[in-house]
Structures are given as C-alpha cells and as structure tokens.
Short mmCIF file of C-alpha atoms and ligand atoms in Angstrom, two decimals:
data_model
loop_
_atom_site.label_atom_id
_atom_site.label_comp_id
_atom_site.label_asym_id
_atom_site.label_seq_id
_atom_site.Cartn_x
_atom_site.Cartn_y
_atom_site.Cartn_z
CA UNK A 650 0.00 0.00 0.00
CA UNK A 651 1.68 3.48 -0.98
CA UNK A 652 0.75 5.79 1.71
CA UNK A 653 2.69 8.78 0.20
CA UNK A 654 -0.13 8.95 -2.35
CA UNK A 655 -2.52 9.91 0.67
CA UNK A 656 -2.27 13.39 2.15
CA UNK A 657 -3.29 13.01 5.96
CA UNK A 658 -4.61 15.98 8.11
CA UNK A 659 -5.46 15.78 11.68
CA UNK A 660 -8.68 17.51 12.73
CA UNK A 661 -9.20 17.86 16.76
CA UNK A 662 -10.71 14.33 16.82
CA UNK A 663 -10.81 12.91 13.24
CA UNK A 664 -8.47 12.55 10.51
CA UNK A 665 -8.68 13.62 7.13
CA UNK A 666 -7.29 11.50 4.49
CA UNK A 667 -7.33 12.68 0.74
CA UNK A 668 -6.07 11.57 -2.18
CA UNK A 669 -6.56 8.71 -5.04
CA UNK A 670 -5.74 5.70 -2.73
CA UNK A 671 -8.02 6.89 0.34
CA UNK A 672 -9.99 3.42 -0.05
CA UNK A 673 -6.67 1.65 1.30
CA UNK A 674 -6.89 3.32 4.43
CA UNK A 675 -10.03 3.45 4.68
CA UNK A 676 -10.72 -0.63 4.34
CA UNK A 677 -8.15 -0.67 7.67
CA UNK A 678 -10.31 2.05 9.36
CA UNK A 679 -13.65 0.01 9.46
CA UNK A 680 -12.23 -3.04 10.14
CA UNK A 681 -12.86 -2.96 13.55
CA UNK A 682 -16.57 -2.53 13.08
CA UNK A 683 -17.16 -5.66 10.81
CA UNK A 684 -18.48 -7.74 13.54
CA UNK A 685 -20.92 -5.26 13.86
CA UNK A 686 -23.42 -3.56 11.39
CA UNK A 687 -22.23 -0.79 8.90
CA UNK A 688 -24.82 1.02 7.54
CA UNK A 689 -24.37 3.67 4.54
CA UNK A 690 -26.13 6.46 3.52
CA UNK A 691 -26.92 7.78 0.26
CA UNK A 692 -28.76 9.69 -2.00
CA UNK A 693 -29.71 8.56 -5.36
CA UNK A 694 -26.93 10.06 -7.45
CA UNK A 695 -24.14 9.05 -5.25
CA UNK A 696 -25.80 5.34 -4.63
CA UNK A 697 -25.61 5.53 -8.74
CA UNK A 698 -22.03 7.28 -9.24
CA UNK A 699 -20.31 6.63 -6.03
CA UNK A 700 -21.36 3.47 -4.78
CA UNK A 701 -20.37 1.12 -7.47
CA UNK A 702 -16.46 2.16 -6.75
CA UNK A 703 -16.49 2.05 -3.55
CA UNK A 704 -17.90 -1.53 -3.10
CA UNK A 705 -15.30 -1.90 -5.86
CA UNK A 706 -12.23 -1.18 -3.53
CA UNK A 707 -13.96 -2.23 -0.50
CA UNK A 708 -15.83 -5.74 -1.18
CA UNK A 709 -16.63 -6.28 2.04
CA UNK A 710 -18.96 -3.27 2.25
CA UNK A 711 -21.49 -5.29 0.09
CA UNK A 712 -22.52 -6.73 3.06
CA UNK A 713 -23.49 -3.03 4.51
CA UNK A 714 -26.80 -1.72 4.66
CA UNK A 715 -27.50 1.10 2.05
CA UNK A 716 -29.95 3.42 3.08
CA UNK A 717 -31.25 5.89 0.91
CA UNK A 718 -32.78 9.56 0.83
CA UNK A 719 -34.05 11.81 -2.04
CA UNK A 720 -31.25 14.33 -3.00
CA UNK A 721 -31.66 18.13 -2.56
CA UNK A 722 -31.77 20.70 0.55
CA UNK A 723 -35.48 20.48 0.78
CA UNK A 724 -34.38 17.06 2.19
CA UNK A 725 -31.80 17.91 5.07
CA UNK A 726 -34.91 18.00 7.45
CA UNK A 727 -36.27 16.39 10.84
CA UNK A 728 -38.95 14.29 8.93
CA UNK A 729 -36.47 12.59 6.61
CA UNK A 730 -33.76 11.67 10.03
CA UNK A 731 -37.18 10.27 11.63
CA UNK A 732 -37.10 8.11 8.83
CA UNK A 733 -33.30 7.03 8.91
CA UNK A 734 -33.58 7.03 13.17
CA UNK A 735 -36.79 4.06 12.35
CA UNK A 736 -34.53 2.10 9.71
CA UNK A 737 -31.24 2.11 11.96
CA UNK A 738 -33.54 0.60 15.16
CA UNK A 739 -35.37 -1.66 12.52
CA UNK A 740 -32.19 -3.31 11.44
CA UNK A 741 -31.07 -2.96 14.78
CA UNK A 742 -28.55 -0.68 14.62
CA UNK A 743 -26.54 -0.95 18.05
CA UNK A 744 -24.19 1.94 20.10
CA UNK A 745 -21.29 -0.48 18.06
CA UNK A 746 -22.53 0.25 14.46
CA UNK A 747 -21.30 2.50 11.91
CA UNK A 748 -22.69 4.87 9.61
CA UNK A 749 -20.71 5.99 7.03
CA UNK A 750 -21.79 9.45 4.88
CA UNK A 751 -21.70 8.94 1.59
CA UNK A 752 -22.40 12.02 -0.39
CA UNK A 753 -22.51 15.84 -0.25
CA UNK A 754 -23.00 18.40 2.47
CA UNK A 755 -26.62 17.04 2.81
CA UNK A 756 -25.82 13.71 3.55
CA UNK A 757 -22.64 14.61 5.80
CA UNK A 758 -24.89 17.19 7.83
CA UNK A 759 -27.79 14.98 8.38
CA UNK A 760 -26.33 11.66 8.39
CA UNK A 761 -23.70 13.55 11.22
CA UNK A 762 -26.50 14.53 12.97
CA UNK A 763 -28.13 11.24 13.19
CA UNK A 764 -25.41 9.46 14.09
CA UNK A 765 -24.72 11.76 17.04
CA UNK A 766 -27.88 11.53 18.15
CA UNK A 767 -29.25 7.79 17.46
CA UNK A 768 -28.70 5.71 20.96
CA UNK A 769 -26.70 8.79 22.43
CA UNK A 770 -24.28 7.91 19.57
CA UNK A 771 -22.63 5.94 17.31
CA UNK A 772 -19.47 6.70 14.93
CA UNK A 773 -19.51 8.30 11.70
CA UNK A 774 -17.07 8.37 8.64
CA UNK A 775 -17.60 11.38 6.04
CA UNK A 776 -16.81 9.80 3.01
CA UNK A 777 -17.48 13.72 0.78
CA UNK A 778 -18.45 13.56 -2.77
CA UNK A 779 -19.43 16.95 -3.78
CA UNK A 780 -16.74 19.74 -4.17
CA UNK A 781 -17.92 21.64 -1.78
CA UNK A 782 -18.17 18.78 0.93
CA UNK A 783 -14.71 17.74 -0.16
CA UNK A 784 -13.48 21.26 1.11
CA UNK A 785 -15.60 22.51 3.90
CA UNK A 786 -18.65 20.67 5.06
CA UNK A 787 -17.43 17.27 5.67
CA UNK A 788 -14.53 18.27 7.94
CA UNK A 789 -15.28 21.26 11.38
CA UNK A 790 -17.85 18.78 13.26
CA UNK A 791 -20.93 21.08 12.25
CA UNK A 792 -23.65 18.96 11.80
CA UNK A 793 -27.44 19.47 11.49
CA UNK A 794 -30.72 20.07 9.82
CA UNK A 795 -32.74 22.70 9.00
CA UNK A 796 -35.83 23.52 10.50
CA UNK A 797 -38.98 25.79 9.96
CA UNK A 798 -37.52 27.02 6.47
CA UNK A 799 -34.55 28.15 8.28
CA UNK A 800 -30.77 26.68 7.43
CA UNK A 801 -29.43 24.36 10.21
CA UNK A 802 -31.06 25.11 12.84
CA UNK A 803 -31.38 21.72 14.98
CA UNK A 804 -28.01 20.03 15.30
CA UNK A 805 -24.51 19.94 17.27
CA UNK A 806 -20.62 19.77 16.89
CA UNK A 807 -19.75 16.08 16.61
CA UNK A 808 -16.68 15.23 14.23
CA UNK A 809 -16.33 12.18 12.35
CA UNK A 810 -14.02 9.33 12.92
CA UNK A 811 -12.21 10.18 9.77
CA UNK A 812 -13.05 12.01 6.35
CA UNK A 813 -12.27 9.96 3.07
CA UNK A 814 -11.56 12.29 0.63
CA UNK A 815 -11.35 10.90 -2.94
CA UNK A 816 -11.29 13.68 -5.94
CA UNK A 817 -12.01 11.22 -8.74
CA UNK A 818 -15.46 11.05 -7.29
CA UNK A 819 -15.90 15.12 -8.54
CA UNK A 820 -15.63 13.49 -12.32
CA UNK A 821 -19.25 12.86 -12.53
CA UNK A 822 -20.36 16.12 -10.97
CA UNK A 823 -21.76 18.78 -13.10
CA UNK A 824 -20.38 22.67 -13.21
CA UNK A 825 -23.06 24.47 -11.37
CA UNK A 826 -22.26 21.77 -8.54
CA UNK A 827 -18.78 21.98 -8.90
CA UNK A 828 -19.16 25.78 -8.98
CA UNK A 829 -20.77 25.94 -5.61
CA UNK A 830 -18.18 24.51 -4.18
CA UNK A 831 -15.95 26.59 -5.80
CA UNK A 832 -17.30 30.04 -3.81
CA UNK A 833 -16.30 28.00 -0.18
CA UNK A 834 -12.69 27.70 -1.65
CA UNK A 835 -12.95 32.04 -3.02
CA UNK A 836 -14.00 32.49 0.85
CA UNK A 837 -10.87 30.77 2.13
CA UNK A 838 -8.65 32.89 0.12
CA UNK A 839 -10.64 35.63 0.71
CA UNK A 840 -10.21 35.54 4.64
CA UNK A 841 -6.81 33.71 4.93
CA UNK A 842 -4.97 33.69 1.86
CA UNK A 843 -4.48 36.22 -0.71
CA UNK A 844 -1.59 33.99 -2.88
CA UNK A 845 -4.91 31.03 -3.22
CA UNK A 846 -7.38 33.97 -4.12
CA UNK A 847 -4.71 34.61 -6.63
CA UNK A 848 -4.75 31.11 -8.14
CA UNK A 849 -8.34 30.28 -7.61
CA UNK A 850 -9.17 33.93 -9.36
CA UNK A 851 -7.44 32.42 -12.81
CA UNK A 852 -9.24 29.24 -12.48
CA UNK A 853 -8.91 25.49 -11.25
CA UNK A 854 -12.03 23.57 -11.80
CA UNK A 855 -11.40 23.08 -15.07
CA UNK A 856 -8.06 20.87 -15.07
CA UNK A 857 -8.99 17.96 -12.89
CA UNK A 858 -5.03 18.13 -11.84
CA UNK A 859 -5.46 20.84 -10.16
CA UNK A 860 -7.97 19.32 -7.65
CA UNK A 861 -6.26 17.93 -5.37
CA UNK A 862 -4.42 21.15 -4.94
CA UNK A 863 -7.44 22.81 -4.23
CA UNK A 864 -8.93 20.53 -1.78
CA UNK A 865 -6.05 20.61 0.01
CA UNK A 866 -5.14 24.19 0.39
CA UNK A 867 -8.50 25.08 0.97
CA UNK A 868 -8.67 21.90 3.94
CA UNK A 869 -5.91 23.30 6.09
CA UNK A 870 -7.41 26.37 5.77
CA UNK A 871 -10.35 25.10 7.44
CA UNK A 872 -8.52 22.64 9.85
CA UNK A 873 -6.31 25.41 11.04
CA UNK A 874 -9.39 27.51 11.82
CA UNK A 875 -11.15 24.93 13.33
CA UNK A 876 -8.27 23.41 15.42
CA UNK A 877 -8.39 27.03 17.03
CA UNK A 878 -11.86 27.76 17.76
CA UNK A 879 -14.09 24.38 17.46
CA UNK A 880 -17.40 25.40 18.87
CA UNK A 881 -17.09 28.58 17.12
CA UNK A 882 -16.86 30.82 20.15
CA UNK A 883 -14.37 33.38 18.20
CA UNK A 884 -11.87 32.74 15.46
CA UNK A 885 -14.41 30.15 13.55
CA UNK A 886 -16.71 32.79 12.78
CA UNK A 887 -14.05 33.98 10.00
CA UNK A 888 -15.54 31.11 8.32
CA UNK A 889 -18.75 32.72 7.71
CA UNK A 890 -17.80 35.29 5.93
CA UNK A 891 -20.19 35.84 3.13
CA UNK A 892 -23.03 33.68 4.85
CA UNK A 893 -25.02 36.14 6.57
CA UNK A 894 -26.66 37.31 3.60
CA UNK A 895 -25.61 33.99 2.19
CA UNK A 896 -27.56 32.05 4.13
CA UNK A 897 -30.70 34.27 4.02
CA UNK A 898 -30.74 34.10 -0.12
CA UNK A 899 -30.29 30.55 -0.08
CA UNK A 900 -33.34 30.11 2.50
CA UNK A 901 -35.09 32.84 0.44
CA UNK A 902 -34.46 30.68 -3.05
CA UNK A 903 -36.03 27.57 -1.19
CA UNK A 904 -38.90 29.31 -0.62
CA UNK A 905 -39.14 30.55 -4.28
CA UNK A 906 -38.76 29.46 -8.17
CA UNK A 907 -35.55 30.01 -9.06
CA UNK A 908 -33.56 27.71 -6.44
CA UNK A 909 -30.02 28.92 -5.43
CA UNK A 910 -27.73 25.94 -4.45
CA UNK A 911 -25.12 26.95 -1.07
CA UNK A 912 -22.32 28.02 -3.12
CA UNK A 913 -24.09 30.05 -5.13
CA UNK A 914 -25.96 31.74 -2.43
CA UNK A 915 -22.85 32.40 -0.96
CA UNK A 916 -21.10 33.96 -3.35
CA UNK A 917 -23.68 36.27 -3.96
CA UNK A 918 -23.05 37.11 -0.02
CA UNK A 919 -19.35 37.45 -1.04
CA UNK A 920 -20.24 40.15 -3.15
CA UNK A 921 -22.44 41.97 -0.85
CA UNK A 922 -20.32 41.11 1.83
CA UNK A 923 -17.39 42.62 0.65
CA UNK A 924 -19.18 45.85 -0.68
CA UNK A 925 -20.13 46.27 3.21
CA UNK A 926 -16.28 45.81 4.09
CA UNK A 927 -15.73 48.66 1.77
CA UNK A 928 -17.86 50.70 3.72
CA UNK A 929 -17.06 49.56 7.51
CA UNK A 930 -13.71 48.12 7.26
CA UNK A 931 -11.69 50.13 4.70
CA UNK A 932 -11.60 47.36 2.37
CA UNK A 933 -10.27 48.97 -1.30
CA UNK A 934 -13.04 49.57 -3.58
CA UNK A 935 -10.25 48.18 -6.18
CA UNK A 936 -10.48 45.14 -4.71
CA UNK A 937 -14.18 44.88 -4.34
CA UNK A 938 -14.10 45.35 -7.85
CA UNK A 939 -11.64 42.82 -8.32
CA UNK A 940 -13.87 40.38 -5.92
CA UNK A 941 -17.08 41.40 -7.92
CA UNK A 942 -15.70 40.70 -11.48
CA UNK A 943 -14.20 37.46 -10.27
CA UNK A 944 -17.34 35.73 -9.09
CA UNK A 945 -19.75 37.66 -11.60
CA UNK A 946 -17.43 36.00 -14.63
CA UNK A 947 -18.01 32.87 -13.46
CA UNK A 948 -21.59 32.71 -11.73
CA UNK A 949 -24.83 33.22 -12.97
CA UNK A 950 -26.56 36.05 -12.02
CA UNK A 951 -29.63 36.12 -9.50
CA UNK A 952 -32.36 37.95 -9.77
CA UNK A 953 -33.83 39.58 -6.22
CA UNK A 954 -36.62 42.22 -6.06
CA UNK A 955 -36.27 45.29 -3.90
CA UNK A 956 -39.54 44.51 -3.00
CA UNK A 957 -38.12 41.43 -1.13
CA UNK A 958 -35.61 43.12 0.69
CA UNK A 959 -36.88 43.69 3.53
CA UNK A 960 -37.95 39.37 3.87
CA UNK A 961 -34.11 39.13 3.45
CA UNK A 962 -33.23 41.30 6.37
CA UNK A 963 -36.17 39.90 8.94
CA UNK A 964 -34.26 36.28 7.57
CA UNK A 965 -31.33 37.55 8.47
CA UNK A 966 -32.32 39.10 11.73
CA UNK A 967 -33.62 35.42 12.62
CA UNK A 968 -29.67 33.95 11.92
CA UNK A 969 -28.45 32.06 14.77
CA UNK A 970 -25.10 33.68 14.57
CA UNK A 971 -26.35 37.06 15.87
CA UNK A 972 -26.38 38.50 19.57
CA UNK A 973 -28.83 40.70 20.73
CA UNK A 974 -30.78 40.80 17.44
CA UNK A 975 -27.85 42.90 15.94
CA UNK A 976 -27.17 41.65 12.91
CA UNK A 977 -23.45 40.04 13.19
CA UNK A 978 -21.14 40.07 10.16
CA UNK A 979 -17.72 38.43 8.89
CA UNK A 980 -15.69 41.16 7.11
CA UNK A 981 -12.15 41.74 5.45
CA UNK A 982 -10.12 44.14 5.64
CA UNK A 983 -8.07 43.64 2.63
CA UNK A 984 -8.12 40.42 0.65
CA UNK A 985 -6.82 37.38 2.99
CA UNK A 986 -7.25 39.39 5.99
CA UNK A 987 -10.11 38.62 7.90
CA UNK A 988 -12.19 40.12 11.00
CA UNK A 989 -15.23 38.76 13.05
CA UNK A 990 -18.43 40.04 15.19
CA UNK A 991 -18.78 43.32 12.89
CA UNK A 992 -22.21 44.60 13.75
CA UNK A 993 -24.23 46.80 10.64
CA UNK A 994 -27.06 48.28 10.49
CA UNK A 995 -30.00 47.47 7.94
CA UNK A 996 -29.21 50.71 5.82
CA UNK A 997 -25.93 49.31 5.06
CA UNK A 998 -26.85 45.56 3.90
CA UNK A 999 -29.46 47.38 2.00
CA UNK A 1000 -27.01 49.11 -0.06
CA UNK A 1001 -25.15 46.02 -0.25
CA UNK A 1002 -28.37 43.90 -1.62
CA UNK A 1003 -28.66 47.15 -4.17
CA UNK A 1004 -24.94 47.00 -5.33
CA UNK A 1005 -25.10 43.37 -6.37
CA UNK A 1006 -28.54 43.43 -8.67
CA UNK A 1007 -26.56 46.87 -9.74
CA UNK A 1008 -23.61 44.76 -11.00
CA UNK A 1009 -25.32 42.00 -11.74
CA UNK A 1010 -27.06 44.23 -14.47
CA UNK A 1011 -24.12 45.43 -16.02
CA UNK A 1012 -23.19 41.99 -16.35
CA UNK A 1013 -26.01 40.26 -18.02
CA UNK A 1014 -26.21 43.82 -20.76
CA UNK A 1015 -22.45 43.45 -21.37
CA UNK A 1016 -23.29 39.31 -21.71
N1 NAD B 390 -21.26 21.37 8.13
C1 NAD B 390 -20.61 22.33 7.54
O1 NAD B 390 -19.58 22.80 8.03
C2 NAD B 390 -21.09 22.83 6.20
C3 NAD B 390 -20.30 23.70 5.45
C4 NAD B 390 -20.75 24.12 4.21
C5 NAD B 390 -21.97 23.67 3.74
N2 NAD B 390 -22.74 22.84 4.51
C6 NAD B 390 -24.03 22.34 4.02
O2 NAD B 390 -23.79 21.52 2.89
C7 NAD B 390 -24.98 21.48 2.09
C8 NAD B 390 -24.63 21.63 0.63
O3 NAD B 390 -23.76 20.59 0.25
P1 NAD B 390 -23.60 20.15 -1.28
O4 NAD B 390 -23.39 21.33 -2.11
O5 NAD B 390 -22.60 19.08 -1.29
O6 NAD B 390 -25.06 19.67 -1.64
P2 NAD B 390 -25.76 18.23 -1.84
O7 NAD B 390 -25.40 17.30 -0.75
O8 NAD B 390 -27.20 18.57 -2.01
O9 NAD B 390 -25.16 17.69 -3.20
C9 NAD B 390 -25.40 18.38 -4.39
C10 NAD B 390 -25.95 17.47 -5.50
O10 NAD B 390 -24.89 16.71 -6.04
C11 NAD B 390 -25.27 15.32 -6.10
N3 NAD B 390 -24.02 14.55 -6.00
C12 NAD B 390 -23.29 14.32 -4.89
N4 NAD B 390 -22.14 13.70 -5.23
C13 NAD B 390 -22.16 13.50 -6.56
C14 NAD B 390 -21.23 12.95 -7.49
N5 NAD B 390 -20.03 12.50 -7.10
N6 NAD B 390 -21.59 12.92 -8.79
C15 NAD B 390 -22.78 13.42 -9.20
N7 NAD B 390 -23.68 13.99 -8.37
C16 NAD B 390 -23.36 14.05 -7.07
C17 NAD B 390 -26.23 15.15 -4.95
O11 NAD B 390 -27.04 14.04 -5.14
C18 NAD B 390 -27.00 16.46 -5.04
O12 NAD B 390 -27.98 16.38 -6.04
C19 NAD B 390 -25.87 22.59 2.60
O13 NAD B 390 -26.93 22.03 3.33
C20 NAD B 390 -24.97 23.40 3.52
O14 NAD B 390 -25.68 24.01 4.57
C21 NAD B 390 -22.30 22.41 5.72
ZN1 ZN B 391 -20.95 27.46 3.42
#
C-alpha cells in the first residue's frame, strides 16, 4: 500500500485522508466494526455514481446496509432523520454500528446529525463527494438540519471518525455543482490567503489536476481555523464570511422558483459582503471590484426584487449567529485578511443587496 499517495490531516478528533488511494486506508479504518453492522447512507446520485467504486475497492462493504434519501436541501430536514432514526432501530442498529456518509454536504450534515444523536451515539465516517463537501462541510464537526424554512437550525458539533476524501469522485459532478463549491474555496482565500485567491481567481475547476491542490489548500485552511476555535466561540466565525446574507438568499431561493444551491448563495453574499467591508472596514473599492468581477465572470446572475428586501433582512435578523438581534457580520479588511463580530445596520446591507442586482445588471447587458 503506498501511503505517500494519501495526504493526511489531523482535525481535533478525526483525521482527514485525501487523495486517489483513500480506499486503502479506509478498508483498515472500518475493520474494527465488521463484527458489527455498517450502515451507509446515500442519495440517489451518489448510490448511482459513487457506490459502485467504492464496493469496488472495498468488497466487504457489500454486506453493509444502504440506506437511501431523495437528493436536494429540501431534504436535510427532521422528517427525513425520523425516517433514517426508524430504519437504523429496525435493522437494529446498536451503540457499536457504523454509519458511514456517503455524499454531499446534505448527507454529511444529516447523516452527522443522526449518528450523534441515534442511541446517544454511534461513529460516523464522512466519506465527501461533492466539491464543496470535499473542502468545507465534511470536515469542522458542524452537523445538522434545518428547521422551519430556516438553514441548520437543529443540530450539534460532533466530528467524524475520519473524512475519506477521494477527488475522482468530482468526475461525474456537473459545473453548477462543482461551482458551488468553488465560492467555499474564493472564501478561504478571501479571509486567509491572498496567494490562493490569486490562483483560484485564474481558475482550477477546469483541469482535474489541479484538484487535489485545491482541496487541500482550501482543507488546512479550514482545519487550522477549526483546530483554534471548534465550537465557534471566536476565530471560527471567520468562516462565515459571506453567509449572513448567504444564508438568508439561499433560504429565500427555497422558498421561491428560481432555487439557489449553497455556493451560489454564498457567493452572492461574497459580493455583498465585501461591498459592506468597503464601507465599515476600509476594504479597497479596487479590490471589491476585483472580488465582484471574479465571481460575476463565473456565476450566474440572480435575480432579487427590492420589493423582497426587507424578507431578506427579517431572515437575516432570525440567523443564529447574531447576539442581541444585531445583525453580526464576517468582514475583510483587505483580501486574505479577515475580521469577526462586525455589527451593521440594515441601511448598510441594504445598499449592499442594491450593489449586487446593480452589478449584476451590467453583467447580463455586457453578456
Ligand atoms: N457542516 C458544515 O460545516 C457545512 C459547510 C458548508 C456547507 N454545509 C451544508 O452543505 C450542504 C450543501 O452541500 P452540497 O453542495 O454538497 O449539496 P448536496 O449534498 O445537495 O449535493 C449536491 C448534489 O450533487 C449530487 N451529488 C453528490 N455527489 C455527486 C457525485 N459525485 N456525482 C454526481 N452527483 C453528485 C447530490 O445528489 C446532489 O444532487 C448545505 O446544506 C450546507 O448548509 C455544511
Ligand atoms: Zn458554506
């Protein structure tokens, strides 16, 4: 077995493996649990484009129980874990059993979350197959659902045993997927990293030999913060930069036609995000520029009413990062310099919300 092939990370109680061999390590990790049930869950692409290999370089997993959810957000809910709580206590799952995630944030989040919480808890694996789980939501311990229209509200910090991070499985994901990841890795440049931003601003999704790269720049990143901080009490919240009004468009989009996927909602907050730094923390308007043209080159735009403003701010007002009802924001400084707990008021985001459908119209009439 070549090990060098496998880049290993250590998270404050997991591991992180990545790389094209993973499945090596992997196959040692869950021997232990043999003698006891291994369940896996799944949504219906990954059970199609995931599965297959994995059984493939671990036969013994045909023996595991696959249990499977609808894809998509609307699913990350409390009715769909009552449904995976029943199957694990009808197939008796025991405090020795195993689930392992496979899939992308969705899965990790609520699979996390109902591992943590089914017979005071079992282990997990993360085994990420989406971009954007590969980089950020599979790793950090976060894990959760969302509740009353409202993004992850019920849940706790529980890591994983170990993340199994393999980038071939990104070959069957499409762009807009691969895309929404992308905007987590732009925010890790964006508050740690200017020389990334750099590289990530002239583009790496399209060369899959640059993947690997960008997983694992953009994992330390997230490790390093986490390692620091891991119930988010201070220097964590620099991950959440662009998710205040990031979170609130995504939840808006859910409740609407034109359905934004994480990533994209977030880089929309990027945008806004950063105009706001501009105004509070001296961030260059050169460099919003430079931030605006970056993601509006490569996104689609979005279209928002003014009229719906104000549904944005009561959904941000209602986001459980804020103290006091004070609306709490991530914001830079410069590009790869970061700064939490920056309180602004509504007049401010509203400008924000304005200078992106402003932009985003010069975009689609120069398109
Ligand atoms: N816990 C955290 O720290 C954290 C961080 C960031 C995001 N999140 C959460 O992650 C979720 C978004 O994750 P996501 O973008 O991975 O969404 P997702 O899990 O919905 O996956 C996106 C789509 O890709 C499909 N898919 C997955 N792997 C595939 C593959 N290899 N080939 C083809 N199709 C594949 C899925 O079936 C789904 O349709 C959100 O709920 C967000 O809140 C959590
Ligand atoms: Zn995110």
């Amino acid at each position: 077995m070549s090990i060098n092939k496998i880049i290993n990370v250590k998270s404050c109680n997991s591991e992180i493996f990545i790389g094209d061999e993973v499945f090596n390590v992997l196959k040692e990790y869950i021997r232990p649990y043999q003698g006891s049930k291994i369940f896996i869950l799944v949504d219906e692409n990954t059970l199609q484009y995931c599965i297959p290999e994995l059984i493939i370089q671990i036969e013994y997993l045909q023996n595991a129980e696959i249990i499977e959810i609808n894809s998509g957000e609307e699913n990350k809910s409390l009715d769909i874990c009552y449904q995976i709580w029943k199957t694990l206590s009808d197939y008796k799952a025991d405090r020795q059993s195993l689930l392992i995630n496979v899939g992308g944030g969705v899965i990790s989040d609520m699979g996390g979350f109902i591992a943590s919480t089914f017979k005071r808890g079992i282990d997990f694996i993360n085994v990420p197959t989406t971009l954007l789980s590969q980089i950020d939501a599979s790793v950090g311990g976060k894990v959760g659902v969302d509740f009353e229209g409202l993004k992850n509200m019920i849940g706790c910090f529980n890591e994983p045993k170990g993340v199994f991070i393999y980038p071939n499985f990104l070959k069957t994901l499409n762009k807009r997927q691969m895309l929404s990841g992308y905007a987590e890795a732009l925010k890790h440049g964006l508050i740690k990293d200017k020389k990334y931003w750099l590289e990530l601003k002239k583009g790496m999704l399209s060369d899959s030999k640059n993947w690997l790269k960008l997983i694992t720049t953009s994992i330390h990143i997230k490790n390093k913060i986490v390692l620091a901080d891991p119930k988010e009490k201070n220097e964590r919240k620099l991950l959440n930069f662009g998710h205040t009004i990031g979170h609130a468009l995504e939840t808006y989009s859910l409740n609407n036609d034109e359905l934004l996927f994480h990533g994209e909602a977030v880089a929309i907050g990027l945008i806004c995000e950063s105009y706001i730094s501009t105004k509070i923390m001296g961030l260059s308007t050169t460099e919003l520029k430079e931030i605006s043209t970056t993601i509006l080159n490569q996104y689609s735009t979005y279209k928002f009413e003014e009229s719906d403003f104000h549904q944005l701010i009561e959904l941000m007002k209602k986001d459980k990062k804020n103290k006091k009802q004070a609306i709490n924001f991530t914001l830079i400084s410069e590009i790869g310099k970061a700064h939490i707990d920056k309180k602004v008021t509504v007049e401010i985001i509203l400008d924000a919300l304005n200078y992106y459908n402003l932009v985003a119209k010069k975009e689609n009439s120069s398109n």
